[in-house]
Short mmCIF file of C-alpha atoms and ligand atoms in Angstrom, two decimals:
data_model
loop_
_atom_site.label_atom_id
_atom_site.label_comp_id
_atom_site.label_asym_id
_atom_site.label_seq_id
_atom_site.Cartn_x
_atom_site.Cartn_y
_atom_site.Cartn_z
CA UNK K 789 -110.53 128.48 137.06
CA UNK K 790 -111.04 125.82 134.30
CA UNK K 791 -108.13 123.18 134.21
CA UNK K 792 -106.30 123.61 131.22
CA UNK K 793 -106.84 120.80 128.66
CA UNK K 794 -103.55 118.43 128.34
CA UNK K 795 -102.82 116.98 124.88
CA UNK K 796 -100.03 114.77 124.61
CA UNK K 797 -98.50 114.41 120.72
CA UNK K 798 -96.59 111.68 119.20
CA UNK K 799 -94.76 111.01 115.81
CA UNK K 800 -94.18 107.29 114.83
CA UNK K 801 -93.06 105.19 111.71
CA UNK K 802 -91.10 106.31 109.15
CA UNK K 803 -90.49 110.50 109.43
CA UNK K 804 -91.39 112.70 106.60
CA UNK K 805 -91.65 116.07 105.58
CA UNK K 806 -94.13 118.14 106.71
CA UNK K 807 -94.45 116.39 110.71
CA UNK K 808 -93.30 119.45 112.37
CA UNK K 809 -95.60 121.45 110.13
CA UNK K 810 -98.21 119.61 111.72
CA UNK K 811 -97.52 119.66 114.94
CA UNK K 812 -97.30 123.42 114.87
CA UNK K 813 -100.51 123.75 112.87
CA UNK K 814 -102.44 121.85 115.76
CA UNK K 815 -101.33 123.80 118.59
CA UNK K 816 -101.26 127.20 117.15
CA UNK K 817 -104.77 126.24 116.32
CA UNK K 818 -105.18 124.80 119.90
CA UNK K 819 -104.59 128.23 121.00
CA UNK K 820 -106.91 130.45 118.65
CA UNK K 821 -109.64 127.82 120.01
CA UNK K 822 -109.64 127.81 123.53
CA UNK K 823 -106.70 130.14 124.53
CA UNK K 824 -103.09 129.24 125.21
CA UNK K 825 -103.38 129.37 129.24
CA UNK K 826 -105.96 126.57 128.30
CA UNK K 827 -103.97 124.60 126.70
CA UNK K 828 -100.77 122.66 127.93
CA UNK K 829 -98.66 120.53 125.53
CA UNK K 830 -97.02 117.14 126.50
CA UNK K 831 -94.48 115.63 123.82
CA UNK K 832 -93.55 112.04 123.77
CA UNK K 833 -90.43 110.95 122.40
CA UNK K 834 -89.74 108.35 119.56
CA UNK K 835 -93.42 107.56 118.98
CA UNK K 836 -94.63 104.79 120.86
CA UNK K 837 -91.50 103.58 122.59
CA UNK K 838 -91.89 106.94 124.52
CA UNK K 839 -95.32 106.34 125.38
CA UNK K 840 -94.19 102.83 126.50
CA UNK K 841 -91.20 104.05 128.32
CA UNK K 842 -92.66 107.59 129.75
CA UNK K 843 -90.19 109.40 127.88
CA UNK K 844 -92.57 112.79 127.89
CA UNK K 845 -92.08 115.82 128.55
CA UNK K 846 -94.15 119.55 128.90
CA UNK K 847 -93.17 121.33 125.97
CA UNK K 848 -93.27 125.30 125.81
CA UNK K 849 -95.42 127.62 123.50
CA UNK K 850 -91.72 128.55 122.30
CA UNK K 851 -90.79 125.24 121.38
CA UNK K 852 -93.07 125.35 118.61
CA UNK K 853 -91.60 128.78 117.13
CA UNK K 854 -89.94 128.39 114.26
CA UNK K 855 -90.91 124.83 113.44
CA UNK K 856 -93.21 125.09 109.74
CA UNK K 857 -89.89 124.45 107.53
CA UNK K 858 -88.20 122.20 109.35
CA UNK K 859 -87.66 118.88 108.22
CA UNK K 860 -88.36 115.46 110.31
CA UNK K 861 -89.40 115.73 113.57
CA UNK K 862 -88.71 117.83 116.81
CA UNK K 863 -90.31 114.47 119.00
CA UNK K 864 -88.19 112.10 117.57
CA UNK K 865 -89.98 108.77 115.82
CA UNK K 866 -89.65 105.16 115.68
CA UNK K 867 -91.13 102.22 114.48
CA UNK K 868 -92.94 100.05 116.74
CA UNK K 869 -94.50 97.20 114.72
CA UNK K 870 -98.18 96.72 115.58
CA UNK K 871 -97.54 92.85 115.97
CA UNK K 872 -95.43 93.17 118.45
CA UNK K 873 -97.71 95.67 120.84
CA UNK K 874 -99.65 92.96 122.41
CA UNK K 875 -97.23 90.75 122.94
CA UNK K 876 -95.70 90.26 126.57
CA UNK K 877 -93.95 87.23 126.42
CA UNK K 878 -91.26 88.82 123.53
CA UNK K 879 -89.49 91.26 126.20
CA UNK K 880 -91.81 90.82 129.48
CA UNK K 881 -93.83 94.08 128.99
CA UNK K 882 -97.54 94.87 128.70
CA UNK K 883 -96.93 97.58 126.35
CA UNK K 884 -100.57 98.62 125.82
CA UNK K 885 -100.53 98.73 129.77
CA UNK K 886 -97.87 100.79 129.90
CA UNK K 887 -98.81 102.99 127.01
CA UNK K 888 -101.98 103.43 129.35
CA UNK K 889 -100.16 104.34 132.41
CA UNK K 890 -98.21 107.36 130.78
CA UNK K 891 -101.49 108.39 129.43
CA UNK K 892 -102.73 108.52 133.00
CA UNK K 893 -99.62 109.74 134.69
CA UNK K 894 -99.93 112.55 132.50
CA UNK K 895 -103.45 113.41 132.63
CA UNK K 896 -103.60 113.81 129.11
CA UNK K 897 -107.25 114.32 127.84
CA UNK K 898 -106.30 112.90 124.70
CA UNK K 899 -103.08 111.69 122.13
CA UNK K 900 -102.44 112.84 118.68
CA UNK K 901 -100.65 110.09 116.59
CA UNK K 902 -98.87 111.49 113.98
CA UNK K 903 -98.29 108.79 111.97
CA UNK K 904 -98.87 106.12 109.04
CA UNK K 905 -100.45 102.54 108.71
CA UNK K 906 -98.34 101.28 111.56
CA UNK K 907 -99.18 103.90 113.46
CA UNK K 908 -102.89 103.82 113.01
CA UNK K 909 -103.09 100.14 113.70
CA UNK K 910 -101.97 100.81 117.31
CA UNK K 911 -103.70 104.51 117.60
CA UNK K 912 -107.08 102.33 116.93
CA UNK K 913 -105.89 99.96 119.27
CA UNK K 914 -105.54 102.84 122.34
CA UNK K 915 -108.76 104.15 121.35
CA UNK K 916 -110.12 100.85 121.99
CA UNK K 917 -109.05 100.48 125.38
CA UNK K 918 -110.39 103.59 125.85
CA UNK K 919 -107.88 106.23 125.26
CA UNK K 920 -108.69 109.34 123.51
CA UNK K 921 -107.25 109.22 120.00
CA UNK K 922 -106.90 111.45 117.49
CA UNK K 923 -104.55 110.50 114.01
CA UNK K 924 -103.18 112.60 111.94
CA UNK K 925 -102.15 110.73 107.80
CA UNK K 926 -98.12 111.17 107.85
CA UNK K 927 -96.64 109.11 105.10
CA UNK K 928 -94.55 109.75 101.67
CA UNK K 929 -96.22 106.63 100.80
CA UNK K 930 -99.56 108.08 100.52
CA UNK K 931 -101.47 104.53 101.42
CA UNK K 932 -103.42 105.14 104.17
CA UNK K 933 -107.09 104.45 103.32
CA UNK K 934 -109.73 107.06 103.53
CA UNK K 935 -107.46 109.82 102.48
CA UNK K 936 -106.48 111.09 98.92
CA UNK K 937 -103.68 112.28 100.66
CA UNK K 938 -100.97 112.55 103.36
CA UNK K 939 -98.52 114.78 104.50
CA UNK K 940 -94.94 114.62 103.30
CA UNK K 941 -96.20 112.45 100.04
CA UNK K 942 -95.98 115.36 97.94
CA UNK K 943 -92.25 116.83 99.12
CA UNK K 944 -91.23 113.38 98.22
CA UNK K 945 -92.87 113.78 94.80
CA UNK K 946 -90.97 117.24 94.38
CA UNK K 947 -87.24 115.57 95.29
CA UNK K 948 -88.22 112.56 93.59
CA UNK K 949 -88.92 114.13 90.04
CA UNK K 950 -85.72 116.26 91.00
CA UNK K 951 -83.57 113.09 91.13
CA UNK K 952 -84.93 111.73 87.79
CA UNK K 953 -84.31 115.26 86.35
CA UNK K 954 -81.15 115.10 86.87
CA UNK K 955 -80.72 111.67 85.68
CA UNK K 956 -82.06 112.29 82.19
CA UNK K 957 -79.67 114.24 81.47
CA UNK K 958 -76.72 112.09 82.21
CA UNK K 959 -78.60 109.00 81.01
CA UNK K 960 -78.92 110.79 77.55
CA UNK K 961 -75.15 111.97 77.60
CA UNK K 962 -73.98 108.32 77.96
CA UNK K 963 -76.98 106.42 76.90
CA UNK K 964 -77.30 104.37 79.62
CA UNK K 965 -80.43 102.64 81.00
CA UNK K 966 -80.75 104.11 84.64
CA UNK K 967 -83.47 101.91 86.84
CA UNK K 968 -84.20 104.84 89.79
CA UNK K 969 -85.21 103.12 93.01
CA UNK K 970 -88.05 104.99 94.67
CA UNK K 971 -89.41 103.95 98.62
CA UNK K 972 -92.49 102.47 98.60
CA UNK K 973 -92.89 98.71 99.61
CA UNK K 974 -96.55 97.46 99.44
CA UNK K 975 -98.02 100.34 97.18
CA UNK K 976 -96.72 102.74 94.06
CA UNK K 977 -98.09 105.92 94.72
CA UNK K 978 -94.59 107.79 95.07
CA UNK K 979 -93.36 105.66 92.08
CA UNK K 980 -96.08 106.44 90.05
CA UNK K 981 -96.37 110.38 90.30
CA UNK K 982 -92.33 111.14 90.55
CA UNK K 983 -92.42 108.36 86.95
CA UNK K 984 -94.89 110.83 85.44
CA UNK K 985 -93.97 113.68 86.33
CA UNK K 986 -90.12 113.16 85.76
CA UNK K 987 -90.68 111.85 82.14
CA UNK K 988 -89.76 107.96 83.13
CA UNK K 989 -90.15 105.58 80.27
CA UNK K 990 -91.13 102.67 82.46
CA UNK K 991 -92.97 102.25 85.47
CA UNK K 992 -92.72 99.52 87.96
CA UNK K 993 -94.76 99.65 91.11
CA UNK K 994 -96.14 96.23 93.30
CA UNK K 995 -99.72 96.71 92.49
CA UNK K 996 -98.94 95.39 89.10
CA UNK K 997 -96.83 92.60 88.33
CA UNK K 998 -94.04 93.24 85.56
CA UNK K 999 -93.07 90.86 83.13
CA UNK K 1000 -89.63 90.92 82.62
CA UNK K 1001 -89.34 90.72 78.92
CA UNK K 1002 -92.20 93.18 78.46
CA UNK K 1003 -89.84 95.94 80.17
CA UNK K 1004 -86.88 94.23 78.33
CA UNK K 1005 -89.01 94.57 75.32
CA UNK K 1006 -89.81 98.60 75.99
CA UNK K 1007 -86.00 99.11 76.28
CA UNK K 1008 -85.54 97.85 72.95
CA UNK K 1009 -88.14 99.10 71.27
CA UNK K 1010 -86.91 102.99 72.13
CA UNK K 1011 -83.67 101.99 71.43
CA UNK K 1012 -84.87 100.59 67.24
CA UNK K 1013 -86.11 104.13 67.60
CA UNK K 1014 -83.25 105.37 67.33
CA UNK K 1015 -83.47 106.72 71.78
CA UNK K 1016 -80.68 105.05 73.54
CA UNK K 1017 -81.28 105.80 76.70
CA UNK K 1018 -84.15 104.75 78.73
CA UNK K 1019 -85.56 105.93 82.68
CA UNK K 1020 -87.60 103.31 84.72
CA UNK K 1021 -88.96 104.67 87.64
CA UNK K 1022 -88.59 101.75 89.57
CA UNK K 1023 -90.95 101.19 93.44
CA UNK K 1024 -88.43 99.24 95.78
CA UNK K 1025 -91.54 96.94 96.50
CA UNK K 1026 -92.19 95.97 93.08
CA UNK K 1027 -91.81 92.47 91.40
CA UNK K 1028 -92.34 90.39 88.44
CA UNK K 1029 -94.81 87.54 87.76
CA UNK K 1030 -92.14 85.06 88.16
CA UNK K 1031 -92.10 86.40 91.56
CA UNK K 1032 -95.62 87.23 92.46
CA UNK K 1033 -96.63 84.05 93.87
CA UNK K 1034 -93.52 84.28 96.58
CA UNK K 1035 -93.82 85.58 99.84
CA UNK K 1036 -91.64 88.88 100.70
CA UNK K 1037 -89.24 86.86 102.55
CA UNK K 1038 -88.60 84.04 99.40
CA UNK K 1039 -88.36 86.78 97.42
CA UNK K 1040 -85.67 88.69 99.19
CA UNK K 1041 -83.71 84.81 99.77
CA UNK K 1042 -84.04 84.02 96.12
CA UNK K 1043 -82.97 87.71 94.82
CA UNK K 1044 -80.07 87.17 97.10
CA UNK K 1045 -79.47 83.58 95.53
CA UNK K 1046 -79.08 85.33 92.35
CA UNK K 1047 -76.95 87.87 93.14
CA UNK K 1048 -80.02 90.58 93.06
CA UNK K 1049 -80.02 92.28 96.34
CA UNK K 1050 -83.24 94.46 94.92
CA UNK K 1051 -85.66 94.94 92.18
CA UNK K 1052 -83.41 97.31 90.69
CA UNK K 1053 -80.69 95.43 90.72
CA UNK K 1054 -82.29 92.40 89.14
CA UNK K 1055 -84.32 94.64 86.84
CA UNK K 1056 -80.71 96.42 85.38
CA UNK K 1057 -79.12 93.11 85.47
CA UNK K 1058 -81.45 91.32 83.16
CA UNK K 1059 -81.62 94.46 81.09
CA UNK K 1060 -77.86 94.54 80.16
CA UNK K 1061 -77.86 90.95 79.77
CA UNK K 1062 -81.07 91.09 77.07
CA UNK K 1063 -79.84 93.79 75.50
CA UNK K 1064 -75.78 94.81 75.59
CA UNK K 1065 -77.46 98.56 76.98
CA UNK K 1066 -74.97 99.79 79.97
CA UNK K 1067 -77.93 99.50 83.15
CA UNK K 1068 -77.12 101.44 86.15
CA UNK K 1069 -79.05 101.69 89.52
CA UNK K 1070 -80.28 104.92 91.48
CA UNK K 1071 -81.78 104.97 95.26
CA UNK K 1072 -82.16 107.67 96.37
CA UNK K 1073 -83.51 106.40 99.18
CA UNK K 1074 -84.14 108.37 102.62
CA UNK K 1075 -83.45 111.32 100.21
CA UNK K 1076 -86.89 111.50 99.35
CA UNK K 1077 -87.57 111.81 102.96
CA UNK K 1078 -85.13 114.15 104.62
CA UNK K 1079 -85.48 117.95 104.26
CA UNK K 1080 -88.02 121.06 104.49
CA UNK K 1081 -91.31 120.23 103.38
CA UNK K 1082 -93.15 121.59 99.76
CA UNK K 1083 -95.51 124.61 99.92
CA UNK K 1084 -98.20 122.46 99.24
CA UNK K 1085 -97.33 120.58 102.31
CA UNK K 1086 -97.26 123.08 104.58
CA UNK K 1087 -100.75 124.46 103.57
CA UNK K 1088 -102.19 120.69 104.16
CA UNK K 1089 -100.29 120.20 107.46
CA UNK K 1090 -101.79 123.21 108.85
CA UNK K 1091 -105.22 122.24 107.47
CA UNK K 1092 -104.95 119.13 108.93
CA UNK K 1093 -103.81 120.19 112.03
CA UNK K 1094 -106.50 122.78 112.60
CA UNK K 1095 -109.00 120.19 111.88
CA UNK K 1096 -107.32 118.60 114.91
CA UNK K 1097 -107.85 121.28 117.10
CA UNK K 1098 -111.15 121.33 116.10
CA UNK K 1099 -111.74 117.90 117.18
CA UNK K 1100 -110.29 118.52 120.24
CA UNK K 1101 -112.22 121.42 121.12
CA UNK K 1102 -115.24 119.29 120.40
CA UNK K 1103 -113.91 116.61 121.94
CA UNK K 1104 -114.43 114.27 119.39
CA UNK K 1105 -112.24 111.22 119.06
CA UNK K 1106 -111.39 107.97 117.49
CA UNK K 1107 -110.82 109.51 114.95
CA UNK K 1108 -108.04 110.07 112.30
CA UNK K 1109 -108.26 113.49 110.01
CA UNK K 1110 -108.24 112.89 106.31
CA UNK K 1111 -108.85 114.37 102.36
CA UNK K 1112 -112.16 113.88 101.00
CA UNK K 1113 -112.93 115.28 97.51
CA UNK K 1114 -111.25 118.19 98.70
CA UNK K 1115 -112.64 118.75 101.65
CA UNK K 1116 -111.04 118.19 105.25
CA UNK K 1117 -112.98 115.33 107.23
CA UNK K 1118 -112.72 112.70 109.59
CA UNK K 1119 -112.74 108.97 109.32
CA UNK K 1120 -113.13 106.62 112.15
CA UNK K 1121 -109.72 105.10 113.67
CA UNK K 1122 -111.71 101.84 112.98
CA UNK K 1123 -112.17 102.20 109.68
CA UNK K 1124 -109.10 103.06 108.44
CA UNK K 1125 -106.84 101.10 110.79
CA UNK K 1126 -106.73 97.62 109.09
CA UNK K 1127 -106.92 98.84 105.75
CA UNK K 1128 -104.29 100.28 103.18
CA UNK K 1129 -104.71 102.37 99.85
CA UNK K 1130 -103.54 100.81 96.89
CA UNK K 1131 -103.05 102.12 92.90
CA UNK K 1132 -105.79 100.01 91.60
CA UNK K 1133 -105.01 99.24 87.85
CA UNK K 1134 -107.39 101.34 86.55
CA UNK K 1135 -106.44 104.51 88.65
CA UNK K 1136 -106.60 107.93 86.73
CA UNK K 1137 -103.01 108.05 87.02
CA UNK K 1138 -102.14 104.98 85.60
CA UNK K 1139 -104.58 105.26 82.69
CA UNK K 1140 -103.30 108.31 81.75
CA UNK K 1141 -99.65 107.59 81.76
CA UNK K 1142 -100.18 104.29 78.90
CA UNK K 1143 -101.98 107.28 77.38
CA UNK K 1144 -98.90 108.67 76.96
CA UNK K 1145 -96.89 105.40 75.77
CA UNK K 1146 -95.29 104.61 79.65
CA UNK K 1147 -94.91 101.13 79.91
CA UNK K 1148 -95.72 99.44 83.54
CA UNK K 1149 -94.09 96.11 82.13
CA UNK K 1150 -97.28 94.55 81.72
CA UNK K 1151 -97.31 93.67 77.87
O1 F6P W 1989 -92.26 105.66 105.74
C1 F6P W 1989 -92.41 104.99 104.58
C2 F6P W 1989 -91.10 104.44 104.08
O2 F6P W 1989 -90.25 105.48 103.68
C3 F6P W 1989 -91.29 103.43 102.98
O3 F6P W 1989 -91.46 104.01 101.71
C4 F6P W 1989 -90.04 102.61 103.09
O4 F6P W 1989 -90.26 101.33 102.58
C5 F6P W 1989 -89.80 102.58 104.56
O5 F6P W 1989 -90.44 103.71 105.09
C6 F6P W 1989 -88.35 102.59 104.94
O6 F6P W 1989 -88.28 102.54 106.33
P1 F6P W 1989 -86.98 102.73 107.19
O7 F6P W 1989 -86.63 104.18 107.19
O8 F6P W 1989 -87.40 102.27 108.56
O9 F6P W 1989 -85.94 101.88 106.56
#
């Protein structure tokens, strides 16, 4: 009798919408394949750290009944920064060698990573040392390269236009300025989409600098228009270009200085100041996270899952699955692990919403 093939799966970073999705989509796929006796299913817990720690466990065909709506994960994630998975000295262990142990312990003939940039970085890393790797694009971000998109990004789209739904209308009531905090730290994807499609006035995401008196300037000019109420859809990694030359860290210390704990804050702040306007702040904040995830997440976790199977039953890895024009593909762990996607200036998106007369703050 053939040995059954073992595939251990792990969820790291940040959770999202749309995880357990995947997970169910590779193994019921994993089953059609080659057969569920053929199969056997190990879960780690909390990403990496279980990996590290050989917190794993056989999981049941049952155990993935019932699983497409739910929100988060049923393994548990955490983050374990990328910097710190070579180092020994830190906390005197060879995490990569003890990542490598489990994986033998185990028997596993190969390890899903379920995860985002983080997550890749030290899925290419396994692979490397010769693991077999396969990654899977989980992130509400939606900046992993290679892919037009992740998993979870558009849920977080659907509750993020929700929440600035709901704000219009009480920003119009009281004609107030609300500046809506949306995740997103090194790129504006969420920002930009939940901005359009919730109507905001202004859009601030990182990828492009604001200056403050341009967005200052926007908030007026509605208001002369006789519109006294204004929506910026504000990405918590955004900053202006009296910041931009300051790392992350002087940023944060000099916000703080000022009595601006975030861009939101300093952005309402210096909004009510300019203009006499009543500025309020929104974040929503592991909102846009929590929950079941959209249909259109569920189709592409299953889609992306099966494509995992696939691999698997072809026994192809190094590998991390990924949107192409449509199409469901693979990209090399390699390629995408060092890289990130970003909303370059001239993006579609972007374009289309100064089209419409949204200001990014940029004059
Ligand atoms: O997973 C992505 C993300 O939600 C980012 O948008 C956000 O900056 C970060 O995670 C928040 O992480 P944590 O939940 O660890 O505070």
């Amino acid at each position: 009798m053939l040995k059954p093939k073992r595939i251990g799966i792990l969820t790291g970073g940040g959770d999202c919408p749309g995880l357990n999705a995947t997970i169910r989509g590779v193994v019921k796929a994993c089953y059609q394949l080659m057969g569920e006796g053929n199969i056997e299913i190990v879960g780690i817990s909390d990403g990496f750290q279980g990996l590290i720690n050989n917190h794993c466990k056989l999981m049941k065909p049952s155990d993935f009944y019932g699983i497409l709506t739910l929100g988060g994960t049923i393994l548990g994630s955490r983050r374990t920064p990328f910097r710190k998975m070579q180092l020994v000295e830190e906390d005197n262990v060879d995490k990569v060698a003890q990542m490598k142990n489990t994986y033998k312990e185990w028997n596993l003939d190969c390890l899903l990573t379920l995860g985002g940039n983080g997550t890749h970085k030290t899925a290419n890393l396994l692979s490397e040392e010769g693991l077999n790797i396969i990654g899977l694009p989980k992130t509400i971000d939606n900046d992993i390269w290679g892919t037009s998109v992740c998993f979870g990004f558009h849920t977080a789209v659907e509750i993020g236009t929700e929440v600035i739904d709901r704000i219009h209308t009480t920003a119009h009531s009281h004609s107030r300025i609300m500046v809506i905090e949306i995740m997103g730290n090194k790129a504006g994807w969420l920002t930009l989409y939940t901005g359009i499609a919730g109507g905001a006035d202004i859009i601030l995401i990182p990828e492009i600098p604001f200056n403050m008196d341009c967005v200052i300037g926007a908030v007026q000019k509605r208001a002369d228009s006789g519109k006294y109420f204004s929506i910026l859809a504000v990405a918590e990694g955004a900053f202006d270009i009296d910041e931009a030359n300051l790392k992350r860290k002087e940023r944060t210390q000099k916000r703080a200085e000022a009595g601006e704990t975030t861009v939101t804050a300093r952005v309402a702040k210096r909004i009510q100041e300019a203009t006499g306007f009543e500025a309020r702040t929104v974040v929503p904040g592991h909102m846009l996270r929590g929950g079941s995830p959209s249909a259109y997440d569920r189709v592409l976790a299953t889609k992306f899952g099966a494509r995992a199977a696939t691999l698997i039953q072809q026994e192809k890895f190094g590998y991390t699955i990924a949107m192409v024009k449509d199409e469901i593909v693979e990209n090399p762990l390699a390629e995408v692990a060092m890289k990130m996607k970003f909303v370059a200036p001239e993006n579609k998106e972007v374009v289309t919403a100064r089209n419409i007369g949204i200001s990014f703050g940029d004059g």
